[in-house]
Amino acid sequence: MRLLQRALRRSGLPLAYSQGYNPRLRLVLALPLPLGVTAGREFGELYLTEIVDLDYFVSSLSAQLPAGLRLVGASAVAAESPSLASLVVANRYRARLKLSEGKLVKPALIESAAIKLMAKEEILMPRSGKKKKHISCTNVRPYIFELQLNLDQGADPVLVMLLKAGSDGGVSPFFLLHKLAECEPDSGSETWQWLVERESLYMISNGALVPLAEGV
Amino acid sequence: MMVDVKLETILSKVQKPGRYIGNEWNCCLKEHDQVSLRMVLAFPDLYEVGMSNQGVKILYDSVNKDQDLLMERVFAPAVDMEEQLRLAGYPLFALESGKPLRAFDLIGFSLQYELSYTNVINMLDLAGIPLYSDQRSRDYPLIIGGGPCCFNPEPLAPFFDLFLLGESEEALPRLLKAVITHNQRGLAKQNILIELSNLKGVYVPSFYSPEYYSGSFSGLQKLEKQAPGSVEKNYVADLDSAPYPTAPLVPYIQTAHDRAVIEIFRGCSRGCRFCQAGYIFKPVRRRSAAKIAETARDLIASTGYDELSLSSLSSSDYPAIDELIKKVDEALIGKGVRCSLPSLRLDSYSVNLAENLHQGRRSSLTFAPEAATERLRKVIGKRISEAQIYRTLNDAVTAGWNGFKLYFMIGLPTEEERDVEAIAELCRELRRHFKRQGRPGIRFSVSVANFVPKAHSPFQWESQLRMPALISRQQLLIERFKKMPWVEFSWHDVETSFLEAVFARGDRRLAPLLEKAWQLGCRFDGWSENFSYSRWQQAFKELSIDPENYANHKFSYDDPLPWEHLNCGVEKELLICEHRLAFNGQFEKDVRNN
Ligand code: SF4
């Protein structure tokens, strides 16, 4: 975020700022990344003070992006159209099991854990209420839209999860990975380490879940 | 820089690998075979600290501007990184090219703080470079030092080939050019050093030999007849024409001061008697408002920062600063940049300034009265009266602030317990005063440092208060502030301050001690999580050095001082005069008028 803000300021584009002391760039990312998750492709909204040519926008900003960060595309929307954040209903994560040196995890073990997890009717996620003492639980099982395990020979096991997101509830991929490990207790599963990347965000278009890139 | 497989494995095992890979925005990459001289700027502390140092950015810019010169950077590897480097047998490398330090012609250490000295030794060792100057042939890089600690570098003297005294943005490129010339002539190291010692500000320690008489330093003998008897510092005559980076490095990982900085003036005219910076950075020179505004615009355009700091030792002393702020505001209008003005003087004028800058934001305001009684402030040369403190804070509270950060020092010359007690008393009285004014709930954050006598300040002859006394004065404050929950009290570690005092006025006999301490595992001594006083005690014991002979020693005016051959431009007579006035409780007239 900081990287992007600085790149934008360097670009010389006509950026819009919030009013008042401590003016902020009017830049909003569609859905903030959970801590510890790397980003595959992110979406954001930026307000400008005047209309600029899209190619010019892309080239001005691209020139200021450090290596490792690439602007895939930009499109102009009317200022009053619904915000990206309100459109996002799900996101897909890709979790790769990091096999620490020398230690092997039996694929069958992960598979059975995944089956057990999906067979549950209820997965309770504690949620601290406004008052610290009050803890309520949400059943997040319905938030798992899809769970898919890829066990390719010679590659690290990969778990792809399509999870609900949005202002009316969501679930962290790490919480589910933790629950997954609990499904196979006493098997060393508590030492599993996952590298999690967010692959894409999803919105609803014509009644179906589609990646944000196609829907917008 | 490109990360090879071996390094990648190393980096995967350390915290914050971002400290070691460079590639920051505005980073300068040059081919090693396209330039005549390759230098590494070595900062003996963590990346986050070094990258917050404006000097690093200034030198990086001023050297790399020259087509024929190259400067890369290296910072002290954190403890976990050192472990991995040693385990893998991977030599310390520069951030831009990833090349080992040994592949450079010259390594320049930035010496900002006495407690980073063991890191200097550690970095040399990690680079596979012999520690002592006389162990290094011409095949090794020249090891040079710069920065404020060079005004008494004696404890480090045997490790270094030369020190460059004073401000280096103009002098360093000059020195490097001279090195190129002498290298091309094929001179031996000794002869190169002789030639270089003729340049202003160059101090070659091996050309001078210290003498001791019954355990005390008794003078310096010059061994090389061409070397100057007294080394004069470099300083930039005109800031407007001096090089200043308009496209400085922008780190990707968060650093201590992550913002654009423009130095509005250099030096300080206040002359507080404990303050080394006030003396070694004389004379006061200022950058013109036009130049500052222009630089501010360029800085923001090239970095994308959203904060600009107008820095100096005492920012409210800039003449016509309102005009300056107006100009800078105009230059940055519509860019969403906020300005900050550190180091404010304690007066109503400053409150006004802060108010203009912080329109609407009401966080806390920072001031440094240093001492809580008027008597003691007179001794140390802080010209603020009790009434002024009240007036200033009053103005600030009226303007909407409800918190203050106050800096004090303890262990000052002539200080008594009641002066220390007065720190707590002042806070209590201020709080009461505001309560009466209908503003209860004013909070304070009080930070108390320990006085460390520094070379080239009027208090250079003074001793540091002995450790047990310092501790009991700290304890006294801790007790007092316990009853004042609205004061957030913090204090400096006494053992750290003691070591700082040992090295700040140390001589060359401390060099083997530094090596010993390093061997015993001392690193990052300025960081409480790494600092181990017992290791230092062991080092002192093994070498039979009594550190109190340094920290708690009182010099007389006639004593030869180990740093007297290094000239910071202030006459000894002036320091003596200031020192005398201190004990009469008088102020010298403002040095600005001189
Ligand atoms: S105001 Fe005093 S303490 Fe601050 S820099 Fe100037 S001389 Fe030093």
Short mmCIF file of N, CA and C in Angstrom, two decimals, chain A residues 64-148:
data_model
loop_
_atom_site.label_atom_id
_atom_site.label_comp_id
_atom_site.label_asym_id
_atom_site.label_seq_id
_atom_site.Cartn_x
_atom_site.Cartn_y
_atom_site.Cartn_z
N GLN A 64 6.73 4.09 -12.50
CA GLN A 64 7.13 4.37 -11.12
C GLN A 64 7.05 3.15 -10.21
N LEU A 65 6.66 2.01 -10.79
CA LEU A 65 6.49 0.84 -9.93
C LEU A 65 7.82 0.09 -9.80
N PRO A 66 8.16 -0.27 -8.57
CA PRO A 66 9.39 -1.03 -8.37
C PRO A 66 9.25 -2.44 -8.94
N ALA A 67 10.39 -3.06 -9.18
CA ALA A 67 10.38 -4.42 -9.69
C ALA A 67 9.55 -5.31 -8.77
N GLY A 68 8.80 -6.22 -9.33
CA GLY A 68 8.00 -7.11 -8.50
C GLY A 68 6.55 -6.66 -8.39
N LEU A 69 6.29 -5.46 -8.87
CA LEU A 69 4.93 -4.93 -8.83
C LEU A 69 4.57 -4.50 -10.25
N ARG A 70 3.48 -5.04 -10.78
CA ARG A 70 3.14 -4.71 -12.16
C ARG A 70 1.69 -4.27 -12.23
N LEU A 71 1.45 -3.23 -12.99
CA LEU A 71 0.08 -2.76 -13.19
C LEU A 71 -0.51 -3.56 -14.35
N VAL A 72 -1.53 -4.35 -14.06
CA VAL A 72 -2.06 -5.23 -15.09
C VAL A 72 -3.01 -4.48 -16.01
N GLY A 73 -3.79 -3.59 -15.45
CA GLY A 73 -4.72 -2.86 -16.30
C GLY A 73 -5.48 -1.83 -15.49
N ALA A 74 -6.16 -0.96 -16.20
CA ALA A 74 -6.95 0.05 -15.51
C ALA A 74 -8.20 0.31 -16.33
N SER A 75 -9.28 0.62 -15.65
CA SER A 75 -10.45 1.04 -16.40
C SER A 75 -11.12 2.17 -15.65
N ALA A 76 -11.81 3.00 -16.38
CA ALA A 76 -12.46 4.16 -15.76
C ALA A 76 -13.90 3.81 -15.43
N VAL A 77 -14.33 4.19 -14.25
CA VAL A 77 -15.73 3.99 -13.91
C VAL A 77 -16.29 5.32 -13.43
N ALA A 78 -17.59 5.42 -13.48
CA ALA A 78 -18.21 6.65 -13.00
C ALA A 78 -18.01 6.74 -11.50
N ALA A 79 -17.81 7.96 -11.04
CA ALA A 79 -17.48 8.16 -9.63
C ALA A 79 -18.58 7.63 -8.72
N GLU A 80 -19.83 7.58 -9.23
CA GLU A 80 -20.90 7.18 -8.32
C GLU A 80 -21.20 5.67 -8.39
N SER A 81 -20.47 4.91 -9.22
CA SER A 81 -20.73 3.47 -9.28
C SER A 81 -20.35 2.80 -7.96
N PRO A 82 -20.94 1.61 -7.71
CA PRO A 82 -20.70 0.98 -6.40
C PRO A 82 -19.22 0.67 -6.20
N SER A 83 -18.78 0.74 -4.95
CA SER A 83 -17.36 0.53 -4.68
C SER A 83 -17.00 -0.93 -4.86
N LEU A 84 -15.77 -1.16 -5.19
CA LEU A 84 -15.27 -2.51 -5.37
C LEU A 84 -15.52 -3.32 -4.12
N ALA A 85 -15.23 -2.69 -2.99
CA ALA A 85 -15.35 -3.40 -1.72
C ALA A 85 -16.76 -3.97 -1.56
N SER A 86 -17.75 -3.24 -2.05
CA SER A 86 -19.11 -3.73 -1.88
C SER A 86 -19.44 -4.84 -2.87
N LEU A 87 -18.63 -4.97 -3.90
CA LEU A 87 -18.89 -6.00 -4.90
C LEU A 87 -18.31 -7.36 -4.53
N VAL A 88 -17.19 -7.30 -3.78
CA VAL A 88 -16.49 -8.54 -3.50
C VAL A 88 -17.27 -9.44 -2.55
N VAL A 89 -17.51 -10.69 -2.97
CA VAL A 89 -18.24 -11.60 -2.10
C VAL A 89 -17.41 -12.82 -1.71
N ALA A 90 -16.32 -13.05 -2.41
CA ALA A 90 -15.51 -14.23 -2.09
C ALA A 90 -14.07 -14.00 -2.55
N ASN A 91 -13.16 -14.75 -2.00
CA ASN A 91 -11.81 -14.74 -2.56
C ASN A 91 -11.22 -16.14 -2.56
N ARG A 92 -10.31 -16.33 -3.47
CA ARG A 92 -9.70 -17.65 -3.59
C ARG A 92 -8.25 -17.60 -3.12
N TYR A 93 -7.93 -18.51 -2.21
CA TYR A 93 -6.57 -18.60 -1.69
C TYR A 93 -5.91 -19.87 -2.17
N ARG A 94 -4.62 -19.78 -2.29
CA ARG A 94 -3.84 -20.94 -2.66
C ARG A 94 -2.82 -21.13 -1.54
N ALA A 95 -2.92 -22.25 -0.85
CA ALA A 95 -2.01 -22.50 0.27
C ALA A 95 -1.08 -23.65 -0.10
N ARG A 96 0.20 -23.35 -0.01
CA ARG A 96 1.19 -24.38 -0.34
C ARG A 96 1.82 -24.85 0.96
N LEU A 97 1.84 -26.17 1.13
CA LEU A 97 2.42 -26.71 2.37
C LEU A 97 3.94 -26.65 2.25
N LYS A 98 4.55 -25.92 3.19
CA LYS A 98 6.00 -25.80 3.17
C LYS A 98 6.56 -27.00 3.90
N LEU A 99 7.25 -27.83 3.19
CA LEU A 99 7.82 -29.00 3.85
C LEU A 99 9.17 -28.60 4.41
N SER A 100 9.26 -28.63 5.72
CA SER A 100 10.54 -28.26 6.30
C SER A 100 11.52 -29.38 6.02
N GLU A 101 12.78 -28.99 5.94
CA GLU A 101 13.83 -29.90 5.48
C GLU A 101 13.76 -31.26 6.16
N GLY A 102 13.81 -32.28 5.36
CA GLY A 102 13.89 -33.63 5.91
C GLY A 102 12.54 -34.21 6.32
N LYS A 103 11.57 -33.32 6.59
CA LYS A 103 10.30 -33.86 7.09
C LYS A 103 9.33 -34.10 5.93
N LEU A 104 8.75 -35.27 5.92
CA LEU A 104 7.79 -35.57 4.87
C LEU A 104 6.39 -35.68 5.47
N VAL A 105 5.43 -35.19 4.74
CA VAL A 105 4.06 -35.32 5.19
C VAL A 105 3.36 -36.25 4.21
N LYS A 106 2.72 -37.26 4.74
CA LYS A 106 2.02 -38.20 3.85
C LYS A 106 0.83 -37.50 3.20
N PRO A 107 0.77 -37.51 1.89
CA PRO A 107 -0.36 -36.86 1.21
C PRO A 107 -1.70 -37.39 1.71
N ALA A 108 -1.73 -38.69 2.00
CA ALA A 108 -3.00 -39.27 2.44
C ALA A 108 -3.50 -38.61 3.72
N LEU A 109 -2.58 -38.19 4.54
CA LEU A 109 -2.93 -37.56 5.81
C LEU A 109 -3.65 -36.23 5.58
N ILE A 110 -3.11 -35.45 4.65
CA ILE A 110 -3.73 -34.18 4.34
C ILE A 110 -5.10 -34.42 3.71
N GLU A 111 -5.15 -35.41 2.87
CA GLU A 111 -6.39 -35.71 2.17
C GLU A 111 -7.48 -36.08 3.17
N SER A 112 -7.12 -36.92 4.10
CA SER A 112 -8.16 -37.34 5.04
C SER A 112 -8.56 -36.18 5.94
N ALA A 113 -7.59 -35.32 6.26
CA ALA A 113 -7.93 -34.14 7.05
C ALA A 113 -8.91 -33.26 6.30
N ALA A 114 -8.67 -33.09 5.02
CA ALA A 114 -9.53 -32.23 4.21
C ALA A 114 -10.94 -32.82 4.12
N ILE A 115 -11.01 -34.13 3.96
CA ILE A 115 -12.33 -34.78 3.87
C ILE A 115 -13.08 -34.60 5.19
N LYS A 116 -12.35 -34.81 6.29
CA LYS A 116 -13.00 -34.66 7.59
C LYS A 116 -13.49 -33.23 7.81
N LEU A 117 -12.67 -32.29 7.38
CA LEU A 117 -13.04 -30.88 7.56
C LEU A 117 -14.32 -30.57 6.80
N MET A 118 -14.37 -31.03 5.56
CA MET A 118 -15.53 -30.72 4.73
C MET A 118 -16.77 -31.48 5.18
N ALA A 119 -16.56 -32.60 5.87
CA ALA A 119 -17.70 -33.39 6.34
C ALA A 119 -18.37 -32.74 7.54
N LYS A 120 -17.69 -31.83 8.19
CA LYS A 120 -18.26 -31.18 9.38
C LYS A 120 -19.47 -30.33 9.00
N GLU A 121 -20.44 -30.34 9.90
CA GLU A 121 -21.59 -29.47 9.64
C GLU A 121 -21.37 -28.09 10.21
N GLU A 122 -20.50 -28.07 11.18
CA GLU A 122 -20.28 -26.81 11.88
C GLU A 122 -18.80 -26.60 12.13
N ILE A 123 -18.31 -25.47 11.77
CA ILE A 123 -16.96 -25.10 12.18
C ILE A 123 -17.10 -23.75 12.87
N LEU A 124 -16.87 -23.74 14.17
CA LEU A 124 -17.14 -22.52 14.92
C LEU A 124 -15.92 -21.63 15.00
N MET A 125 -16.10 -20.40 14.64
CA MET A 125 -15.01 -19.43 14.74
C MET A 125 -15.38 -18.42 15.82
N PRO A 126 -14.55 -18.35 16.86
CA PRO A 126 -14.86 -17.39 17.93
C PRO A 126 -14.67 -15.97 17.42
N ARG A 127 -15.51 -15.12 17.87
CA ARG A 127 -15.43 -13.73 17.44
C ARG A 127 -15.63 -12.87 18.65
N SER A 128 -14.66 -12.09 18.98
CA SER A 128 -14.84 -11.28 20.18
C SER A 128 -15.78 -10.13 19.87
N GLY A 129 -16.73 -9.98 20.74
CA GLY A 129 -17.71 -8.92 20.56
C GLY A 129 -17.13 -7.60 20.98
N LYS A 130 -17.94 -6.58 21.03
CA LYS A 130 -17.46 -5.24 21.36
C LYS A 130 -16.87 -5.22 22.76
N LYS A 131 -17.59 -5.87 23.68
CA LYS A 131 -17.03 -5.98 25.02
C LYS A 131 -16.14 -7.20 25.02
N LYS A 132 -14.96 -7.03 25.56
CA LYS A 132 -13.97 -8.10 25.46
C LYS A 132 -14.47 -9.43 26.03
N LYS A 133 -15.26 -9.34 27.08
CA LYS A 133 -15.65 -10.56 27.77
C LYS A 133 -16.60 -11.41 26.94
N HIS A 134 -17.35 -10.74 26.13
CA HIS A 134 -18.39 -11.43 25.39
C HIS A 134 -17.82 -12.03 24.11
N ILE A 135 -17.83 -13.36 24.04
CA ILE A 135 -17.31 -14.01 22.84
C ILE A 135 -18.44 -14.80 22.18
N SER A 136 -18.69 -14.48 20.94
CA SER A 136 -19.72 -15.23 20.23
C SER A 136 -19.05 -16.09 19.17
N CYS A 137 -19.71 -17.11 18.71
CA CYS A 137 -19.12 -17.98 17.70
C CYS A 137 -19.96 -17.93 16.43
N THR A 138 -19.27 -18.01 15.32
CA THR A 138 -19.97 -18.05 14.05
C THR A 138 -19.66 -19.39 13.40
N ASN A 139 -20.64 -19.97 12.80
CA ASN A 139 -20.38 -21.18 12.03
C ASN A 139 -19.84 -20.78 10.66
N VAL A 140 -18.61 -21.12 10.39
CA VAL A 140 -18.01 -20.66 9.13
C VAL A 140 -18.00 -21.77 8.08
N ARG A 141 -18.57 -22.93 8.43
CA ARG A 141 -18.60 -24.02 7.44
C ARG A 141 -19.27 -23.57 6.15
N PRO A 142 -20.40 -22.87 6.23
CA PRO A 142 -21.04 -22.43 4.97
C PRO A 142 -20.19 -21.43 4.19
N TYR A 143 -19.17 -20.86 4.84
CA TYR A 143 -18.34 -19.88 4.14
C TYR A 143 -17.33 -20.56 3.20
N ILE A 144 -17.18 -21.89 3.33
CA ILE A 144 -16.27 -22.60 2.42
C ILE A 144 -17.06 -22.98 1.18
N PHE A 145 -16.83 -22.28 0.12
CA PHE A 145 -17.56 -22.57 -1.11
C PHE A 145 -16.91 -23.74 -1.84
N GLU A 146 -15.61 -23.83 -1.74
CA GLU A 146 -14.90 -24.86 -2.48
C GLU A 146 -13.59 -25.15 -1.76
N LEU A 147 -13.18 -26.41 -1.77
CA LEU A 147 -11.89 -26.75 -1.20
C LEU A 147 -11.32 -27.83 -2.09
N GLN A 148 -10.12 -27.60 -2.55
CA GLN A 148 -9.60 -28.53 -3.53
C GLN A 148 -8.15 -28.81 -3.20
#
